[in-house]
PDB file of C-alpha atoms in Angstrom:
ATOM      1  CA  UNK A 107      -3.713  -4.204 -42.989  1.00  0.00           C
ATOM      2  CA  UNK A 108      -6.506  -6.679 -43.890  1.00  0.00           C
ATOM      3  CA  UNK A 109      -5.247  -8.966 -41.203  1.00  0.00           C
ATOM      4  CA  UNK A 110      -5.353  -5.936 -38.434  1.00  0.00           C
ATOM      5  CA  UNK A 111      -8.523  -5.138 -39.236  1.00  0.00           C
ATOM      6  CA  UNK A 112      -9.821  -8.393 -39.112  1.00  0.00           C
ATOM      7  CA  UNK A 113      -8.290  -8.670 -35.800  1.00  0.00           C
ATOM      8  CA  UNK A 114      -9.999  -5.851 -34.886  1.00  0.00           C
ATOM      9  CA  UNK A 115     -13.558  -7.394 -36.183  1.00  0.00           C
ATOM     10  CA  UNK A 116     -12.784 -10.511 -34.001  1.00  0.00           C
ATOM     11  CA  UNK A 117     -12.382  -8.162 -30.480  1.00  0.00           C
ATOM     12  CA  UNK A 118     -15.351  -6.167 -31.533  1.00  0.00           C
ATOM     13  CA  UNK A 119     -17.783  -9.095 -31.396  1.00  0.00           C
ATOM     14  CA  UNK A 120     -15.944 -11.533 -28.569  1.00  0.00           C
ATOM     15  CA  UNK A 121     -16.345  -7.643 -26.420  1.00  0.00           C
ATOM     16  CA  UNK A 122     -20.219  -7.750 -27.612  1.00  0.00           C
ATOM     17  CA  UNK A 123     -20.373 -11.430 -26.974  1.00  0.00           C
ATOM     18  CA  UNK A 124     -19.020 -10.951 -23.346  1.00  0.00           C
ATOM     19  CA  UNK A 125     -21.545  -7.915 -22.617  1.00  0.00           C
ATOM     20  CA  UNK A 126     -24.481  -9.906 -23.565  1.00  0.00           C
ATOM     21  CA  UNK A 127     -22.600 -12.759 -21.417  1.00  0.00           C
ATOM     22  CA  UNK A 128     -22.783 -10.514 -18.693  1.00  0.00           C
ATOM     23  CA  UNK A 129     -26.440  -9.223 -19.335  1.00  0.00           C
ATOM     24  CA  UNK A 130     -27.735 -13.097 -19.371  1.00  0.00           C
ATOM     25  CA  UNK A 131     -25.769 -13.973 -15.937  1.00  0.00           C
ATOM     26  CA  UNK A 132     -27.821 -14.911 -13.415  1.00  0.00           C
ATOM     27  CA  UNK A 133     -27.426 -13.292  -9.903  1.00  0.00           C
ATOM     28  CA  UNK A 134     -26.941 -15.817  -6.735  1.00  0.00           C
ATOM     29  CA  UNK A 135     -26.502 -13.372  -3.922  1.00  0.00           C
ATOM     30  CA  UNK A 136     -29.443 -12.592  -1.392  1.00  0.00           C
ATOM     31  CA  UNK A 137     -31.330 -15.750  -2.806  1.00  0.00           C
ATOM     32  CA  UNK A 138     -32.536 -16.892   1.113  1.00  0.00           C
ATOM     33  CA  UNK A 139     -36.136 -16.446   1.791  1.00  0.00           C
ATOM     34  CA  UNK A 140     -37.442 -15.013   4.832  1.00  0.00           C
ATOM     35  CA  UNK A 141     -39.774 -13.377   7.571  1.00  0.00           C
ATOM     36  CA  UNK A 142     -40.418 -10.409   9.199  1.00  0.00           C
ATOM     37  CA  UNK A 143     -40.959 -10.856  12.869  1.00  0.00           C
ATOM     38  CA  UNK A 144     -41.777  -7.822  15.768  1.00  0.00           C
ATOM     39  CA  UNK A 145     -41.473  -7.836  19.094  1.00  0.00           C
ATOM     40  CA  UNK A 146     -44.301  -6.533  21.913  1.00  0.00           C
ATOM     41  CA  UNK A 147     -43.989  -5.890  25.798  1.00  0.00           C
ATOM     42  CA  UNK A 148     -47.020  -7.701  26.742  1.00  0.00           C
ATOM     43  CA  UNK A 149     -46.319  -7.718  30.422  1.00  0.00           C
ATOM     44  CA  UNK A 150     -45.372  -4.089  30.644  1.00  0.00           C
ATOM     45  CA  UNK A 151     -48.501  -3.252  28.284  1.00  0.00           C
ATOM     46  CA  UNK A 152     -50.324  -4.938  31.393  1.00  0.00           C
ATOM     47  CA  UNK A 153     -48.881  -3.095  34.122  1.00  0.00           C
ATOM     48  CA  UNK A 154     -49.301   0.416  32.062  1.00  0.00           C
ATOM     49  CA  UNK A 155     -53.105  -0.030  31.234  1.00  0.00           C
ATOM     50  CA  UNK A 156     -53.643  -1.306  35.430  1.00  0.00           C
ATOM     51  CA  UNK A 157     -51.815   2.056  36.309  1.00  0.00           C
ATOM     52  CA  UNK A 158     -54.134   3.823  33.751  1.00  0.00           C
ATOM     53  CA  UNK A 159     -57.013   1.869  34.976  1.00  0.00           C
ATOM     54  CA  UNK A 160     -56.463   3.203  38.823  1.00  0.00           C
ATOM     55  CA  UNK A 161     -55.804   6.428  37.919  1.00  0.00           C
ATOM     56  CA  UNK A 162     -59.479   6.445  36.166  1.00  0.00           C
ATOM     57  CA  UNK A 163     -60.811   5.005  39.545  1.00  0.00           C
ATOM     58  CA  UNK A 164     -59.305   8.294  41.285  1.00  0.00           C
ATOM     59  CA  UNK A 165     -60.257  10.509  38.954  1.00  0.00           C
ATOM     60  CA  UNK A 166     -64.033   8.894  39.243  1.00  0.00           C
ATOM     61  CA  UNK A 167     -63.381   9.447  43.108  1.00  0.00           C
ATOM     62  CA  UNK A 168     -62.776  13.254  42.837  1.00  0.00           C
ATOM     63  CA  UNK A 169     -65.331  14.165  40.391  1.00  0.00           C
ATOM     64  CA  UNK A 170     -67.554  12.471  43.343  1.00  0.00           C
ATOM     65  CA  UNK A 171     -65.855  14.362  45.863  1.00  0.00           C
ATOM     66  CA  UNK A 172     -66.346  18.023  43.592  1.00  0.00           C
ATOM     67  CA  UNK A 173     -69.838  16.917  43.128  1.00  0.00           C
ATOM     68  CA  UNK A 174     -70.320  16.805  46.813  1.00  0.00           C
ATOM     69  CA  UNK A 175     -69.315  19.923  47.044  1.00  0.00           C
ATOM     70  CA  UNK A 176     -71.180  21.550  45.215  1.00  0.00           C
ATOM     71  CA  UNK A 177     -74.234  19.810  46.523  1.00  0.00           C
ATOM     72  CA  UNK A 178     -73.159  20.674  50.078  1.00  0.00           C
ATOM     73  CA  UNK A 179     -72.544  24.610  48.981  1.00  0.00           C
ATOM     74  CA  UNK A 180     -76.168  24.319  47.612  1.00  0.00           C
ATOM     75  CA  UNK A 181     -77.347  23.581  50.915  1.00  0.00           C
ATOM     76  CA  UNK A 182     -75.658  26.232  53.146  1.00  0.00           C
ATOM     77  CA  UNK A 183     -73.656  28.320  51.285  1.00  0.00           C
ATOM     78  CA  UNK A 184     -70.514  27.369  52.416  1.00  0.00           C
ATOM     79  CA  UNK A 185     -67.528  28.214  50.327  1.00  0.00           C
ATOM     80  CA  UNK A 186     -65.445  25.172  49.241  1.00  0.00           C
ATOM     81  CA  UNK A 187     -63.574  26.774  46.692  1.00  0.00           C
ATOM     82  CA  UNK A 188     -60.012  25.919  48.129  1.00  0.00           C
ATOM     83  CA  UNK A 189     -61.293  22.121  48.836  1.00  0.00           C
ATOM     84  CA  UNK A 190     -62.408  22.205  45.294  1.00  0.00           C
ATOM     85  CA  UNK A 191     -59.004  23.965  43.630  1.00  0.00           C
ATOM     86  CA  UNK A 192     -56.821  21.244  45.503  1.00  0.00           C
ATOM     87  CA  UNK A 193     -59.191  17.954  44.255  1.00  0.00           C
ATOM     88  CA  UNK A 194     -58.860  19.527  40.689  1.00  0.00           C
ATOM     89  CA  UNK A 195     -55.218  20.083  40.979  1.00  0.00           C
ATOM     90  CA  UNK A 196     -54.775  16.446  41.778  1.00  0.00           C
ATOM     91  CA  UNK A 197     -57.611  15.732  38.755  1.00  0.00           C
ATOM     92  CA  UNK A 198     -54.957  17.590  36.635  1.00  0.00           C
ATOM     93  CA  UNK A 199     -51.994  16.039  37.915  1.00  0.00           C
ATOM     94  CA  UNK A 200     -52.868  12.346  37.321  1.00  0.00           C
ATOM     95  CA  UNK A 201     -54.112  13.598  33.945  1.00  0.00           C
ATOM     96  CA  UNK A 202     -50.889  14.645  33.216  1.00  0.00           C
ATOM     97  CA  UNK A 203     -49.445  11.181  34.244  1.00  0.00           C
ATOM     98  CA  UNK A 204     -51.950   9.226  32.097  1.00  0.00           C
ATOM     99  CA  UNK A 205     -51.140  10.972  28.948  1.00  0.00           C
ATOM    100  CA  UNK A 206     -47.259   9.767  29.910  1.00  0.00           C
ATOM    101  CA  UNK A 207     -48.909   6.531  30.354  1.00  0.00           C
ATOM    102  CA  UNK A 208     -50.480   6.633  26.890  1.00  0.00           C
ATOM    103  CA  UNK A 209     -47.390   7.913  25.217  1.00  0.00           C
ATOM    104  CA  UNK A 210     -45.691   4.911  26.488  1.00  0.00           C
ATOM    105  CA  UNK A 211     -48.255   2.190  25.996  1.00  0.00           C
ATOM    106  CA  UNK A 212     -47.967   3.772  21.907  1.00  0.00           C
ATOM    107  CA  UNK A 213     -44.280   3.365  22.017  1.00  0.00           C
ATOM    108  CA  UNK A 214     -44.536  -0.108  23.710  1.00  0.00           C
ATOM    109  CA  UNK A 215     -47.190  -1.302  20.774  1.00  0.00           C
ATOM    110  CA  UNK A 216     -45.044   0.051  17.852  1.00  0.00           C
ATOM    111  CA  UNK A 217     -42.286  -2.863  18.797  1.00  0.00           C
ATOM    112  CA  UNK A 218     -39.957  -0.374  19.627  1.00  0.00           C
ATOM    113  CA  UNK A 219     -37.907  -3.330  20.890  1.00  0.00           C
ATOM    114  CA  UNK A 220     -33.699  -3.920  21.017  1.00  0.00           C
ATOM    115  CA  UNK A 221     -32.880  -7.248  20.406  1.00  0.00           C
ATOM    116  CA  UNK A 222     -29.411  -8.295  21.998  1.00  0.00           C
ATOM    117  CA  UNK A 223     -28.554 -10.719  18.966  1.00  0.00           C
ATOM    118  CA  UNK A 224     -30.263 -13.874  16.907  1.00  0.00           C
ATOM    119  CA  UNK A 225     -28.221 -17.202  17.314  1.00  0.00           C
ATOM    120  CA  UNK A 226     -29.017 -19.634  14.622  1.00  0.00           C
ATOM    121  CA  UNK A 227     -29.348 -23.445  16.044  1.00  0.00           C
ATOM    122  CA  UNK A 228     -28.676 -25.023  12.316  1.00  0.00           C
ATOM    123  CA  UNK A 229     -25.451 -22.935  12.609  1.00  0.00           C
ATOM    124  CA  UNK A 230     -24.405 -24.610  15.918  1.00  0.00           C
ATOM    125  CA  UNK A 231     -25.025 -21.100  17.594  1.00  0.00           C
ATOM    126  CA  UNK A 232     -23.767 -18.995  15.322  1.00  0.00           C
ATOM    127  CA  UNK A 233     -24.940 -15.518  15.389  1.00  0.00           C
ATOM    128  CA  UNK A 234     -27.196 -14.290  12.281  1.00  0.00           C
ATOM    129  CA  UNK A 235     -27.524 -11.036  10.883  1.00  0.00           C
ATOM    130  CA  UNK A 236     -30.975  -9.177  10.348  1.00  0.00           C
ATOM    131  CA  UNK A 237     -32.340  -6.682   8.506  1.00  0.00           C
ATOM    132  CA  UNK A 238     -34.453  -4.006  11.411  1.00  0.00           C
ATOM    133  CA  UNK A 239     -36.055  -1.187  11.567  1.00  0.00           C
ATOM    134  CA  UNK A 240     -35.967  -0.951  15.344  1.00  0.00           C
ATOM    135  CA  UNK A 241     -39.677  -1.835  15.269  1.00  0.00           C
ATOM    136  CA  UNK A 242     -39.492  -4.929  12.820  1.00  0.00           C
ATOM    137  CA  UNK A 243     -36.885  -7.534  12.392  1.00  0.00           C
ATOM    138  CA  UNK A 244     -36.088  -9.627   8.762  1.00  0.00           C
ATOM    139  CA  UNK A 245     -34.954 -12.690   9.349  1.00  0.00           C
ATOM    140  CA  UNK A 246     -33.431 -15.035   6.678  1.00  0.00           C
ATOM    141  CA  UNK A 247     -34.143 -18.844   6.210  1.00  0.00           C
ATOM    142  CA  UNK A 248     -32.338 -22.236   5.946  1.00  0.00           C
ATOM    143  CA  UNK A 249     -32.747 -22.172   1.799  1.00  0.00           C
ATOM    144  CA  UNK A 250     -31.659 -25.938   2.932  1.00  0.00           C
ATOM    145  CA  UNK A 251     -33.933 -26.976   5.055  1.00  0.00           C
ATOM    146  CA  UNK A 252     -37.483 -26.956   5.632  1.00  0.00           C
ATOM    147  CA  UNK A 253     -37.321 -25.859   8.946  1.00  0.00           C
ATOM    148  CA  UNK A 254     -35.784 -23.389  10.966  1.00  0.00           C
ATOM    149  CA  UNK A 255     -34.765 -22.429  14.648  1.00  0.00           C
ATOM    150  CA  UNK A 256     -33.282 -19.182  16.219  1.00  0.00           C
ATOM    151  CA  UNK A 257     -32.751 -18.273  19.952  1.00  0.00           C
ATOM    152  CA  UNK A 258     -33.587 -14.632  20.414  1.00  0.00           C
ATOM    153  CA  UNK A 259     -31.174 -12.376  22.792  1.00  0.00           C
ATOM    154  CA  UNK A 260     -34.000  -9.874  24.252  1.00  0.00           C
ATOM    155  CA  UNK A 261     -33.536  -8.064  27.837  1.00  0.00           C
ATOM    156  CA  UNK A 262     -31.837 -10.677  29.270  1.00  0.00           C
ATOM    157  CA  UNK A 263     -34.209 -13.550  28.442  1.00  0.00           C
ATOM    158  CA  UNK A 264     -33.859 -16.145  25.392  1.00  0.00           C
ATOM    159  CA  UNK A 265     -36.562 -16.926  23.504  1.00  0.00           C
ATOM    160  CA  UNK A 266     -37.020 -19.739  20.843  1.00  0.00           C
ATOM    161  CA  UNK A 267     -38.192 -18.805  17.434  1.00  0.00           C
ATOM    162  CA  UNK A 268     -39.080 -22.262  15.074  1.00  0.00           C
ATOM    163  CA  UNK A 269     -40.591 -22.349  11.807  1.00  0.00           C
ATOM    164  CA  UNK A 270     -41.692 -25.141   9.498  1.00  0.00           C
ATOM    165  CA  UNK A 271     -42.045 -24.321   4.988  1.00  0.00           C
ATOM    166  CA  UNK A 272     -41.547 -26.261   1.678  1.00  0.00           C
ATOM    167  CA  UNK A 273     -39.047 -24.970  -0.497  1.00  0.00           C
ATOM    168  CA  UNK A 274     -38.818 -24.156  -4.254  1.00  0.00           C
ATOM    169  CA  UNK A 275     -36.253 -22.815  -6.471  1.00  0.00           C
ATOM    170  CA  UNK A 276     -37.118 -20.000  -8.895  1.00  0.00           C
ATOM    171  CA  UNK A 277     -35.799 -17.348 -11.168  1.00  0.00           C
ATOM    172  CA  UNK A 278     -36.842 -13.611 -10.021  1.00  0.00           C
ATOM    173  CA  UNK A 279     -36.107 -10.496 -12.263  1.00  0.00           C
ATOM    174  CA  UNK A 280     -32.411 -12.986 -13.164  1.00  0.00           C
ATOM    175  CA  UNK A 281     -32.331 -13.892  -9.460  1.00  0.00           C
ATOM    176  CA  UNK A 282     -32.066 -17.831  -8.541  1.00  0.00           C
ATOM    177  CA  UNK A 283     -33.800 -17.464  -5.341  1.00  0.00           C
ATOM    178  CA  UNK A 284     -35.362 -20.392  -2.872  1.00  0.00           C
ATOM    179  CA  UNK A 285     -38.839 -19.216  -1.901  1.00  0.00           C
ATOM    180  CA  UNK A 286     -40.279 -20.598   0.891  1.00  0.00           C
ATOM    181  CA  UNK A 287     -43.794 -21.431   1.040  1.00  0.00           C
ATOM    182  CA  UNK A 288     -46.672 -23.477   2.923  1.00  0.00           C
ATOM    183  CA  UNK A 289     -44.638 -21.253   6.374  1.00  0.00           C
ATOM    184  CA  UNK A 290     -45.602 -21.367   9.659  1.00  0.00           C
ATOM    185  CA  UNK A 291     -44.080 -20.328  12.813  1.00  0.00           C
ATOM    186  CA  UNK A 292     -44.818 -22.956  15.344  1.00  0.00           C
ATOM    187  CA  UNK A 293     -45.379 -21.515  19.232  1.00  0.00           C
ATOM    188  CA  UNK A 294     -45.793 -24.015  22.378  1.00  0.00           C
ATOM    189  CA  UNK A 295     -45.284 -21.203  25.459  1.00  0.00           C
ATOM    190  CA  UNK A 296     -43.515 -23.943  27.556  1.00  0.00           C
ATOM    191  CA  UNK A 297     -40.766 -24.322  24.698  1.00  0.00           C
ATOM    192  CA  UNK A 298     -40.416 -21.092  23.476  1.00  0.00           C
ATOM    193  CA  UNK A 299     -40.456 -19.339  26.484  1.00  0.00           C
ATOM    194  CA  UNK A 300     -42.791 -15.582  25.327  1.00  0.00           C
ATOM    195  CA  UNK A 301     -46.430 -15.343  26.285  1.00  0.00           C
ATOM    196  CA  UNK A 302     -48.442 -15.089  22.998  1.00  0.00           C
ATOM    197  CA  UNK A 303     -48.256 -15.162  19.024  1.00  0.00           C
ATOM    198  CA  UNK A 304     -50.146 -13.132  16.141  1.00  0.00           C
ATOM    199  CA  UNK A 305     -49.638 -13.984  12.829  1.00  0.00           C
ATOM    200  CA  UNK A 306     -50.373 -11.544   9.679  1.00  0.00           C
ATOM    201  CA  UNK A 307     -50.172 -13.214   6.437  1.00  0.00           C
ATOM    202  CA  UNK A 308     -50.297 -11.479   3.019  1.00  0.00           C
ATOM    203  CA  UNK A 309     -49.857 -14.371   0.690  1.00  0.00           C
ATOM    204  CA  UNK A 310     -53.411 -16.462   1.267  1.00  0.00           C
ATOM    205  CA  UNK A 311     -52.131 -18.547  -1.685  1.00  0.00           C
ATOM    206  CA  UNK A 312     -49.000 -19.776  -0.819  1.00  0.00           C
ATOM    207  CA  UNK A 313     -48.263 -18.666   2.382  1.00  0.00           C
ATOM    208  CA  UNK A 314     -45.205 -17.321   1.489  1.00  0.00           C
ATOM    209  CA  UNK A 315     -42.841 -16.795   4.297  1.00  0.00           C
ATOM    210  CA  UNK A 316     -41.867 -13.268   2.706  1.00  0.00           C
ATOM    211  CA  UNK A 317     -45.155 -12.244   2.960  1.00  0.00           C
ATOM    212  CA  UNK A 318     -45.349 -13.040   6.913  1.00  0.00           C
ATOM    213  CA  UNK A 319     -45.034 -11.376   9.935  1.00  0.00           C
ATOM    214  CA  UNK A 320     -45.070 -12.695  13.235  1.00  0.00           C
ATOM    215  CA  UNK A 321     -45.861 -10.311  16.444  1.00  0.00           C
ATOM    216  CA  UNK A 322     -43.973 -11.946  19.455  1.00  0.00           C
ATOM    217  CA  UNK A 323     -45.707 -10.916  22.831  1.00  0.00           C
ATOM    218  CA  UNK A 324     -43.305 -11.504  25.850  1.00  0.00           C
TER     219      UNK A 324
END
């Protein structure tokens, strides 16, 4: 009986060693850094605000036209009223089709954006999975490299993405993780093939990749 319950004693603590075992272990998954990166219709934001811009013009044009007539009723009493009803008509009409404007040029500047895929070139073109929101995209780093370069799949065209960071290897809330800091996302329009770059950085420190976003115009 002695011997049973020493046995007993003996699973007791090798079970309580193994929980605090498994309470020490350090997790290695999601450990990559990365960035956050959206995506912005520049060239159809253009061609939306020149519509809105010659609809103003027209509108300017019939106010001129109503004031006109009014001056010219002024003068001999003539009734325009049915000259007047059809010019505000129209004034209502392209009203109408500016506010449609609008509500597109809101959607358009919220990155409302569907990328095709994300090819990796350090993964001799594999394709990488991404965290989105449909208006923002995560995108996960080399943890090996201090660079990295993707090709992004976007309404037919291909634009290049490359970024340059240091690396570091830390322990986060018993996460090993490799934080990337000192980024930057490098833009030459002839390489990389989209029209303009913004860059909003949280981190003014380190300038911690997770902490940046990049807003591609194409």
């Amino acid at each position: 009986m002695k011997n049973y319950d020493r046995l007993l004693i003996y699973i007791l603590i090798s079970f309580l060693g193994f929980l605090s075992c498994e309470e020490q272990e350090i997790n290695l998954t999601d450990t990559a850094p990365y960035f956050t990166m959206q995506f912005i219709n520049a060239r159809k934001l253009q061609t939306l605000n020149d519509s809105i811009d010659n609809i103003d013009d027209k509108i300017i044009t019939i106010n001129d036209s109503i004031t006109v007539l009014d001056s010219l009723y002024e003068l001999n009493q003539t009734d325009y009223s049915v000259e007047k009803e059809s010019l505000n008509n129209t004034k209502s009409d392209l009203n109408t089709l500016k506010g449609l404007f609008n509500d597109t040029i809101s959607t358009v500047e919220s990155g409302d954006v569907l990328i095709s895929k994300i090819v990796a070139a350090s993964l001799e073109g594999t394709e990488v999975t991404y965290a989105d929101s449909a208006k923002s995209y995560k995108l996960g780093l080399n943890p090996n490299a201090d660079s990295s370069k993707f090709y992004v799949h976007l309404n037919n065209d291909v634009y290049t993405i490359r970024t340059k960071y240091s690396r570091l290897t830390a322990e986060e809330n018993r996460k090993i993780k490799v934080l990337a800091y000192d980024f930057d996302l490098l833009f030459d329009s002839n390489l990389d093939g989209y029209d303009s770059l913004s860059k909003i950085q949280d981190d003014s420190t380190n300038l911690s990749s997770n902490d940046f976003k990049a807003i591609i115009y194409f």
